[in-house]
Coordinates of C-alpha atoms in Angstrom, one line a residue:
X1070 CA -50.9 -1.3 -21.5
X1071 CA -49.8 -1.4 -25.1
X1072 CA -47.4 -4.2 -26.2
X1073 CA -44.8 -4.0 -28.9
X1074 CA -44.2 -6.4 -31.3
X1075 CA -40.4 -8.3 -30.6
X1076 CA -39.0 -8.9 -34.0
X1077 CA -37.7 -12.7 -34.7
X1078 CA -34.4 -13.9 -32.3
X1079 CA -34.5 -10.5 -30.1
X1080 CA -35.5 -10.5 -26.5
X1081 CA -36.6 -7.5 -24.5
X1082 CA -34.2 -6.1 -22.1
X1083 CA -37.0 -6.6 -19.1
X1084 CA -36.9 -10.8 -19.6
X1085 CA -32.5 -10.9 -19.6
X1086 CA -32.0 -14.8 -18.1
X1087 CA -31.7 -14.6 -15.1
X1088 CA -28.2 -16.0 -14.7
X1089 CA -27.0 -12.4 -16.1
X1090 CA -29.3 -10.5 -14.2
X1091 CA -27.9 -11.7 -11.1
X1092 CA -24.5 -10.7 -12.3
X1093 CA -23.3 -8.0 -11.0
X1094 CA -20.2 -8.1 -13.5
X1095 CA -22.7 -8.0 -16.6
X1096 CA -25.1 -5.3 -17.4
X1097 CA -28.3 -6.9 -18.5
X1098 CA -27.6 -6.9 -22.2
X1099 CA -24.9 -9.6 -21.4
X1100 CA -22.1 -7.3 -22.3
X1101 CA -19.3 -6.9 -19.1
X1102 CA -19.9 -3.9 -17.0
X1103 CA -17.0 -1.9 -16.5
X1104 CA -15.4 -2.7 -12.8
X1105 CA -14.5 -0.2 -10.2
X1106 CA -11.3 0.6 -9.7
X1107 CA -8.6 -0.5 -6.5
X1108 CA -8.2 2.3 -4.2
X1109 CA -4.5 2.5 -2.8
X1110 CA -4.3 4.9 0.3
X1111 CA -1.2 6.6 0.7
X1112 CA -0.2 7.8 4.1
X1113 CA 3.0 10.5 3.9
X1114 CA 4.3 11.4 7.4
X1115 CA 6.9 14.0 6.4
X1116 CA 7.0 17.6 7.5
X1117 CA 8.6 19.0 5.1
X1118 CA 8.5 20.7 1.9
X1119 CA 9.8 19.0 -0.2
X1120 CA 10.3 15.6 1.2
X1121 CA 11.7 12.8 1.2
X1122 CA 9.2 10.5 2.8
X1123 CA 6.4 11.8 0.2
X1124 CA 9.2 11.4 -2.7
X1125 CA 9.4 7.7 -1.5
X1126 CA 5.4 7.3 -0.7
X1127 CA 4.6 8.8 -4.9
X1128 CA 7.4 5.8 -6.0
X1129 CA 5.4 3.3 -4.2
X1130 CA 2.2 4.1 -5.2
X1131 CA 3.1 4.6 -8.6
X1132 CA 4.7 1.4 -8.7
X1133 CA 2.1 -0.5 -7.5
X1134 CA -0.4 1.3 -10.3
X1135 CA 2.3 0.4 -12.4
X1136 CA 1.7 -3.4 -11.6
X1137 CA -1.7 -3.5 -11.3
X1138 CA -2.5 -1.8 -14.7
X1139 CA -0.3 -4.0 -16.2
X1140 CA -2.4 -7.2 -15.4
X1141 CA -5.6 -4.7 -16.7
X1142 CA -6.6 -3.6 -13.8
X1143 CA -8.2 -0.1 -13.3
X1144 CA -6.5 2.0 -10.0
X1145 CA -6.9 5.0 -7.8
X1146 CA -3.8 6.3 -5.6
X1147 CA -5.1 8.3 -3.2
X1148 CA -2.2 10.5 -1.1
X1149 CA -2.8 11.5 2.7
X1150 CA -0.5 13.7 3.7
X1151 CA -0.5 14.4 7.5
X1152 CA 1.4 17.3 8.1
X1153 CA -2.0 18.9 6.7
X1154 CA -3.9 17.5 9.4
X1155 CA -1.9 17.5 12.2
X1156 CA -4.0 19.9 14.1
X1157 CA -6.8 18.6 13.2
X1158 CA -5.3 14.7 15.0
X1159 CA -4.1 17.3 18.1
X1160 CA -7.6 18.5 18.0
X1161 CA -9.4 15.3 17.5
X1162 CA -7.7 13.8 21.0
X1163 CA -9.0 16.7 23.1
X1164 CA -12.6 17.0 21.6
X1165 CA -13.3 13.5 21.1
X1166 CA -14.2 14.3 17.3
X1167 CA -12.2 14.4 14.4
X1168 CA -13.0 17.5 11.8
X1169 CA -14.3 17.7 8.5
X1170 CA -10.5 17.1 6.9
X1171 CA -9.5 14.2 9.3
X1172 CA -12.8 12.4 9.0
X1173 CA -11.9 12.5 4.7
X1174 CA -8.6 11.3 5.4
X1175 CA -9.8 8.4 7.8
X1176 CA -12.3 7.5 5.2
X1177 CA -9.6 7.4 2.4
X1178 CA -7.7 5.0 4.4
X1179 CA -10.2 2.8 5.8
X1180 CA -12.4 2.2 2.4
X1181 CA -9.3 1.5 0.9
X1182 CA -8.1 -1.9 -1.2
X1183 CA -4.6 -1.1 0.6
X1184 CA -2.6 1.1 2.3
X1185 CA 1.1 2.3 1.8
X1186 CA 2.1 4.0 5.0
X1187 CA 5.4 5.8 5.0
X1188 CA 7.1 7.6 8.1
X1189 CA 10.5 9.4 8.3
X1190 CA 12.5 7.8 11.5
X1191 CA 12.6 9.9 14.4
X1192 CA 14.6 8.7 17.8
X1193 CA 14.9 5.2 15.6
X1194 CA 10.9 4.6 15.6
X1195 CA 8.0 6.3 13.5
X1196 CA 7.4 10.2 14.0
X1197 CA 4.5 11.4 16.5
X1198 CA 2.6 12.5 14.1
X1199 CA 2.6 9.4 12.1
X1200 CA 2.1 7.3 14.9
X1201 CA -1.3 9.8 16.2
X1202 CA -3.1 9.2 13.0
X1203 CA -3.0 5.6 13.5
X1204 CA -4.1 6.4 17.0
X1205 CA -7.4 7.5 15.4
X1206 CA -8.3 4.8 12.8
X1207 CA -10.6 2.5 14.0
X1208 CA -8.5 -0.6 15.7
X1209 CA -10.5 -3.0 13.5
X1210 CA -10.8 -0.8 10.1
X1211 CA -7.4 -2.6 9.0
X1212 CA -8.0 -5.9 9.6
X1213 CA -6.8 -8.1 6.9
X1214 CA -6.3 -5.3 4.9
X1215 CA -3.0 -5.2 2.8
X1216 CA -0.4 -2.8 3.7
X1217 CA 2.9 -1.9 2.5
X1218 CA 5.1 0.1 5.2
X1219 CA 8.0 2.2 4.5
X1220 CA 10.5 4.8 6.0
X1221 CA 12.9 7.3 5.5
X1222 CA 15.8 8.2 7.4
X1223 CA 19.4 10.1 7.6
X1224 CA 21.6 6.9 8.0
X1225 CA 21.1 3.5 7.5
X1226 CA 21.3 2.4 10.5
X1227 CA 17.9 3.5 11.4
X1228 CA 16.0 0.5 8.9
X1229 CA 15.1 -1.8 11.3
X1230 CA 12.8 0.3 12.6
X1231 CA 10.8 -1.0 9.8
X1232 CA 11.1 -4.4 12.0
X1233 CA 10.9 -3.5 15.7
X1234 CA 8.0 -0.7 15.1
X1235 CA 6.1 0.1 12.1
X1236 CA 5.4 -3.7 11.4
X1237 CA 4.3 -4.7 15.2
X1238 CA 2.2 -1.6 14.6
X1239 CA 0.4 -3.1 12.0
X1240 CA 0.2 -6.6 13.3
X1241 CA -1.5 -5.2 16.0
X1242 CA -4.4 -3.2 14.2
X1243 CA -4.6 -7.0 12.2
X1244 CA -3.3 -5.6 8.9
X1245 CA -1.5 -8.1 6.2
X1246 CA 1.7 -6.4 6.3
X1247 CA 3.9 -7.7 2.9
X1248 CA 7.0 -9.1 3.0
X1249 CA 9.3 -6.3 1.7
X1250 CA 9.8 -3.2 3.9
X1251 CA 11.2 -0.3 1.5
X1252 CA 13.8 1.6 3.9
X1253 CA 15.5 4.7 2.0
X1254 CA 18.2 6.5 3.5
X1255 CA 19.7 10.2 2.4
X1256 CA 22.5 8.4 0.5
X1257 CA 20.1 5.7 -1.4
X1258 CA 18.7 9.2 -3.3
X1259 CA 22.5 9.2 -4.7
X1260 CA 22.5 6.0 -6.0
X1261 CA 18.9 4.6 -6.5
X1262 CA 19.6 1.1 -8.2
X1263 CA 19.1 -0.8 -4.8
X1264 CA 16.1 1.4 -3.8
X1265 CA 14.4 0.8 -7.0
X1266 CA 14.9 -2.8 -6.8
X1267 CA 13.3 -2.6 -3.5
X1268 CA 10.5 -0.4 -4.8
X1269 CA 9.5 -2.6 -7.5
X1270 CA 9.5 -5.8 -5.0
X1271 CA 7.5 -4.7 -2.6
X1272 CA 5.0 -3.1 -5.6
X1273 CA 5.0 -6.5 -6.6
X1274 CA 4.2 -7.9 -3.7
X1275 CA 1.3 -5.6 -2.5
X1276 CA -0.4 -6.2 -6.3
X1277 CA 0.0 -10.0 -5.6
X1278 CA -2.0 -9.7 -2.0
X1279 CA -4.6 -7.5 -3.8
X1280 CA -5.0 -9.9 -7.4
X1281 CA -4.9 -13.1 -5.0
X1282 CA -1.5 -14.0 -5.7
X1283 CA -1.7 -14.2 -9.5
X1284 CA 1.2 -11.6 -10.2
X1285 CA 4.5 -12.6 -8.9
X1286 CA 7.1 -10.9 -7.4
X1287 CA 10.4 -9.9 -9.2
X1288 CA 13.0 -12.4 -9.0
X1289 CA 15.7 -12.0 -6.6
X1290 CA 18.3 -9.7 -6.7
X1291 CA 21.5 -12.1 -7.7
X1292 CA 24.1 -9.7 -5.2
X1293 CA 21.5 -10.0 -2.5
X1294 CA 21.2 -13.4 -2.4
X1295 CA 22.3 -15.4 1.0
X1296 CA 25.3 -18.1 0.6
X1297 CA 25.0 -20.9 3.0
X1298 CA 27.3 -20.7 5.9
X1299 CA 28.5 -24.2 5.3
X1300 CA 29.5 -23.2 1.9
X1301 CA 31.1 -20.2 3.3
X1302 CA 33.4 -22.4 5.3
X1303 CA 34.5 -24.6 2.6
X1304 CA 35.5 -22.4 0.5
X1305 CA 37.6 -21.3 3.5
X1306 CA 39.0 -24.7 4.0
X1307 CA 40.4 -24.6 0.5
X1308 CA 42.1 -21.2 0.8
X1309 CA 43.9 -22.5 3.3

């Protein structure tokens, strides 16, 4: 074997310490290797075209880019949108096995970092079609993963559905479910101040599951926030 000569205060690239070779953050040179980037799944229930519900789900995920890539952080959204595959979810409880399409979809999801699932509210609860994709995923694919859940609806009145369906869903399937559930209702598109606020807290909160905390959320919303009901009464006491 012929040996080269190493020049004075180099070191070949086969004899890097060992401390960087077992690195898998460094290349072997010492120099940082470039990281892979956070996958975000994003599930879009709605039927139509266009629609609402994927309106809402591209706001979400490109908020949460938004705040990830702020703190330096490389991301992929990836969109699922389910109408596309809803033969394939009919097809996949009758045969057993889901098709080429679903299996993609399924993969998207579960590989994921996180998940932002978003369903227009049908007879107060998720849509069918929504609720049969989760059907299919693995029961323990989820598990701990982080998930941000959001709706759509005609009236206001439908948003806790957010509370009594989609996030027992997800507690079940073992899924960190953050705190803020984005609920957008046909008049919200009118006046989007209060929806964005929303948006961008939830965003928040989904980058701070997926950096360990490290980004905080937005601060409160001043009009939103909650006066004691003590206080409340005193201030009736001296009215009267």
């Amino acid at each position: 074997m012929t040996e080269f000569p190493v020049q004075s205060g180099e070191r070949p690239a086969a004899e890097a310490p060992d401390d960087l070779a077992d690195d898998p953050g460094r290349r072997a040179d010492g120099s940082a290797a470039p990281s892979a980037p956070l996958r975000i799944a994003v599930v879009s229930a709605g039927l139509s075209v266009p629609s609402s519900t994927r309106l809402l789900a591209d706001r979400l995920g490109e908020a949460v880019a938004r705040d990830l890539g702020e703190g330096g952080l490389p991301v992929r959204v990836d969109t699922v949108e389910l109408r596309d595959l809803a033969a394939d979810i009919a097809h996949h409880f009758t045969s057993g096995f889901p098709g080429e399409k679903l299996t993609a979809a399924l993969d998207q999801v579960t590989g994921a970092d996180a998940v932002i699932a978003v369903t227009p509210i049908f007879t107060a609860s998720y849509s069918g079609l929504f609720k049969s994709f989760f059907d299919v995923v693995d029961q323990d694919a989820l598990t701990g993963k982080p998930v941000l859940i959001a709706a759509t609806g005609g009236t206001a009145r439908h948003s806790l559905a957010l509370e009594h369906a989609l996030r027992p869903l997800f507690a079940y399937l073992r899924a960190v479910v953050v705190p803020t559930a984005v609920y957008a209702a046909s008049e919200d598109w009118g006046n989007t101040d209060g929806l964005n606020r929303r948006i961008d807290r939830a965003a928040a909160e989904l980058a701070a599951l997926l950096t360990g905390g490290r980004r905080a959320a937005p601060a409160a919303d001043p009009l939103e926030e909650v006066v004691p009901f003590a206080e409340q009464l005193a201030a009736l006491r001296v009215q009267e």
